Amino acid sequence: MGQISAIALRRPKGLAARAVLFACVLLIVTAVLSAATVMFGAQRESARHQLHVTQGLAIHLGTVAGDLLAAGDMHSLGVMAEQTASRSEVERLAVYDSSGAVIVQSGGTEAETNATAAVAARILETREVAYERAAGGLAIGAPIVREGQLVGVGVIMWDGMAYRFAALPALAPFLLILACLVIAAIPITSHFVRRAVAPLDTLAEFAERIAENGEAAPIELRTGDEFETLATAFNKMIGRLDASMRQIQEIAYVDPVTRLPNHDRFVREVDHAIMQQREAGAGAVAVFELQRLPRLLQTLDPDSSRDFLRVVAERLVASTRTVDRVVRLRSQQQQAALPARLGAAEFAVFVPDLASQGEAARFAQHLNAALNQTFEWRGHKLTLGACCGVALAPRDGRDAETVIRHARMAMGAAQNSPARVKVFTQSLDREAVARVTLEREMRGALERNEFRAYFQPKINVATGRVEGCEALARWIRPDRTIVSPGRFIPVAEESGLIGALSDAIMREACWKAAAWSRSGYPAKVAVNVSALQFRSDRFADQVLRVVQHAGLAPSQLELEITESVVMEDPDRALRIINPLKEAGIRLAIDDFGCGHSSLAALSKLPFDVIKIDQQFIRALEQGDEQAAAIVDMILALSRTLNMEVVAEGIERREDMEFVASRGCHWVQGFLFGAAMPAAEFAEVLRRQAGEEIDSEDAA
Ligand code: C2E
Ligand code: MG
Ligand code: MG
């Protein structure tokens, strides 16, 4: 990480270098240009000066020559020409008369002679001073005028360099100073450029920090220029981005109702804790299901639901805060426990740093007890039926999802345990795997029609005859082994397969009962109804359709619904059973006595039969007087409500005699026969009919 940032920050500082180079080049070019301009100006000035001086000399020559010509002193003219021409700067000297003929001349090459002649010719024409630059130098001439008459021309050819101004030596100090200035200006420029560019560096570093880890402290630039504007804009932009990020995080990771962390956030935190403390053991995840909460929320309007959920969340948070008073944590600098809402009625708490499994169980019990305490809310007293599963990290999973899944598995097992709290064990996992396998096998078995109805005889106490039966599901595997419903019914209910399974049993039971009636051995058939079937709105229609298809008299069918399912919602039960009742189907409350029936509800529900739960018969066997009293009470109640009573699970003659003596109408149990295949049961009916005929014959 450190290496990455070092690489990222080692960026080329090219801008400052380029700015310095540019400034220096500009400086040098300016210096050179100004030196060149000065030199050029000096050169031009020098040429003008040369012309001016030589012009003056030429005019002077013309005047002197004119005087000598007027005096006719040709000798002096010749001497003057000789002397003048002998000077080093004079290349040639010539005096012409008014016709252009040479009067006196001295020195010069042919080219110089031609040049002076050309100048003389021009002056004779224009009568003005003229000059011409030739290879040898500058030929300049002046008219010789006497009394207004042009009498001749004097031309002198000067060396090109004569009277020239020596510009370079003159400008040398100036150029030297310029060079020194340039040399001194380079570091100064570099310094100022770097200073000017420094805020840009700060901005660039700031941008890099943001790109690298997404956060940076606000940037401070007080330059009073565009850099400051840019820095302020950056700060504002980052501020807005931060706010947006916080908002996004909130939407993504916080439950909007309770403000608790949601499932995703919880998973992240637990994963993080597991990563941090892999070796030491990270902590415990407790998942809570509030079983009565969904139904309760259904009865509330949305605002009240949210309000109540917040009350529940507050209690969870408050008891989570006191968790360190209940359990021992491994380290002193403990991290806070994290409560979260995982689903509609599912909460969770993660305690990092728990010392042991025992501590985890205690902590879960503490929280579960808090959630199970009655909520006094808006004048109502509400209990939520919380149960809790605990899993330890990393013992029960190396990632959060696995730990949570195992905690949920433990929670499933806790639903049936008296303490309502369970710590995950490997055997739970094995059970879960076995359940999944069983579920898969059941799907195949349903397709292959391996679920069959077996029939247990029911004896009418008044006649002592088999006049009915209860259809009980059996799974007959291809190897002829028989699986009892105790194993597959719970899995079928959990997986939703119970619907298809119960339909199959219902169909078989109805068809078989109709066939027995047609053969002249009528028997009532009782079919068990699962909780899931009973909750379906289409249940009554489906039953009526099966009865009609089978051609069974509705009064021959009895539906057994367990007490707990009926009492869950008596109004709804009434709505569902009414059409069945109207069609003539009989209705029985199964396993009566172990649920929480309300007498008021019971009196309103049009049930025909009560089946006393087997546990009371078992208790009778053990001489339990209370059980006898309860059986008595149920029988008295049924008389009042005009219902028939079935005692099931009768294994001993004494029990049969006891219930019969108290007015029980029907008995069922191993004493009279276990559940048997349809053919066998038909045989029982047939044999019973045969015996009757025999006894009638004997009479
Ligand atoms: P249940 O409806 O109360 O059925 C009575 C259970 O008691 C049956 O167990 C029966 O075999 C057993 N039993 C009968 N007589 C005696 C006895 O004398 N002594 C003892 N110890 N047991 C006796 P089974 O067949 O194992 O069924 C268990 C439960 O599974 C049933 O209880 C019923 O709730 C459910 N079940 C069975 N078949 C179906 C079905 O087709 N659909 C649904 N939804 N549930 C079914
Ligand atoms: Mg039953
Ligand atoms: Mg029963």
PDB file of C-alpha atoms in Angstrom, residues 434-435 437-443 445-446 450-454 471-477 481-502 504-505 530:
ATOM      1  CA  ALA A 434     -30.447 -34.889   5.892  1.00  0.00           C
ATOM      2  CA  ARG A 435     -33.595 -32.768   5.576  1.00  0.00           C
ATOM      3  CA  THR A 437     -31.785 -35.007   1.042  1.00  0.00           C
ATOM      4  CA  LEU A 438     -35.146 -36.194   2.352  1.00  0.00           C
ATOM      5  CA  GLU A 439     -36.912 -33.347   0.589  1.00  0.00           C
ATOM      6  CA  ARG A 440     -35.245 -34.259  -2.708  1.00  0.00           C
ATOM      7  CA  GLU A 441     -36.176 -37.903  -2.281  1.00  0.00           C
ATOM      8  CA  MET A 442     -39.750 -36.947  -1.406  1.00  0.00           C
ATOM      9  CA  ARG A 443     -40.177 -35.068  -4.666  1.00  0.00           C
ATOM     10  CA  ALA A 445     -41.437 -40.352  -4.336  1.00  0.00           C
ATOM     11  CA  LEU A 446     -44.439 -38.097  -4.998  1.00  0.00           C
ATOM     12  CA  GLU A 450     -44.912 -43.872  -3.228  1.00  0.00           C
ATOM     13  CA  PHE A 451     -47.088 -42.071  -0.649  1.00  0.00           C
ATOM     14  CA  ARG A 452     -50.073 -44.210   0.179  1.00  0.00           C
ATOM     15  CA  ALA A 453     -52.962 -43.974   2.594  1.00  0.00           C
ATOM     16  CA  TYR A 454     -53.097 -46.593   5.346  1.00  0.00           C
ATOM     17  CA  ALA A 471     -56.374 -42.348   6.739  1.00  0.00           C
ATOM     18  CA  LEU A 472     -52.709 -42.006   7.710  1.00  0.00           C
ATOM     19  CA  ALA A 473     -49.972 -41.306   5.193  1.00  0.00           C
ATOM     20  CA  ARG A 474     -47.213 -43.846   4.676  1.00  0.00           C
ATOM     21  CA  TRP A 475     -44.204 -43.627   2.414  1.00  0.00           C
ATOM     22  CA  ILE A 476     -43.556 -47.025   0.929  1.00  0.00           C
ATOM     23  CA  ARG A 477     -40.087 -47.024  -0.525  1.00  0.00           C
ATOM     24  CA  THR A 481     -39.459 -50.139   3.885  1.00  0.00           C
ATOM     25  CA  ILE A 482     -42.132 -47.886   5.338  1.00  0.00           C
ATOM     26  CA  VAL A 483     -41.366 -44.343   6.484  1.00  0.00           C
ATOM     27  CA  SER A 484     -43.726 -42.929   9.113  1.00  0.00           C
ATOM     28  CA  PRO A 485     -45.265 -39.459   8.861  1.00  0.00           C
ATOM     29  CA  GLY A 486     -43.389 -38.283  11.973  1.00  0.00           C
ATOM     30  CA  ARG A 487     -40.297 -38.088   9.726  1.00  0.00           C
ATOM     31  CA  PHE A 488     -41.649 -36.734   6.496  1.00  0.00           C
ATOM     32  CA  ILE A 489     -44.614 -34.540   7.509  1.00  0.00           C
ATOM     33  CA  PRO A 490     -42.424 -31.800   9.107  1.00  0.00           C
ATOM     34  CA  VAL A 491     -40.134 -31.742   6.027  1.00  0.00           C
ATOM     35  CA  ALA A 492     -43.179 -31.718   3.733  1.00  0.00           C
ATOM     36  CA  GLU A 493     -44.633 -28.767   5.669  1.00  0.00           C
ATOM     37  CA  GLU A 494     -41.383 -26.825   5.537  1.00  0.00           C
ATOM     38  CA  SER A 495     -40.801 -27.427   1.854  1.00  0.00           C
ATOM     39  CA  GLY A 496     -44.401 -26.884   0.775  1.00  0.00           C
ATOM     40  CA  LEU A 497     -44.695 -30.472  -0.475  1.00  0.00           C
ATOM     41  CA  ILE A 498     -47.438 -31.088   2.096  1.00  0.00           C
ATOM     42  CA  GLY A 499     -50.093 -29.760  -0.294  1.00  0.00           C
ATOM     43  CA  ALA A 500     -49.405 -32.342  -2.994  1.00  0.00           C
ATOM     44  CA  LEU A 501     -48.928 -35.096  -0.435  1.00  0.00           C
ATOM     45  CA  SER A 502     -52.157 -34.394   1.455  1.00  0.00           C
ATOM     46  CA  ALA A 504     -52.832 -37.583  -2.814  1.00  0.00           C
ATOM     47  CA  ILE A 505     -53.888 -39.057   0.550  1.00  0.00           C
ATOM     48  CA  SER A 530     -52.162 -29.844   7.492  1.00  0.00           C
TER      49      SER A 530
END
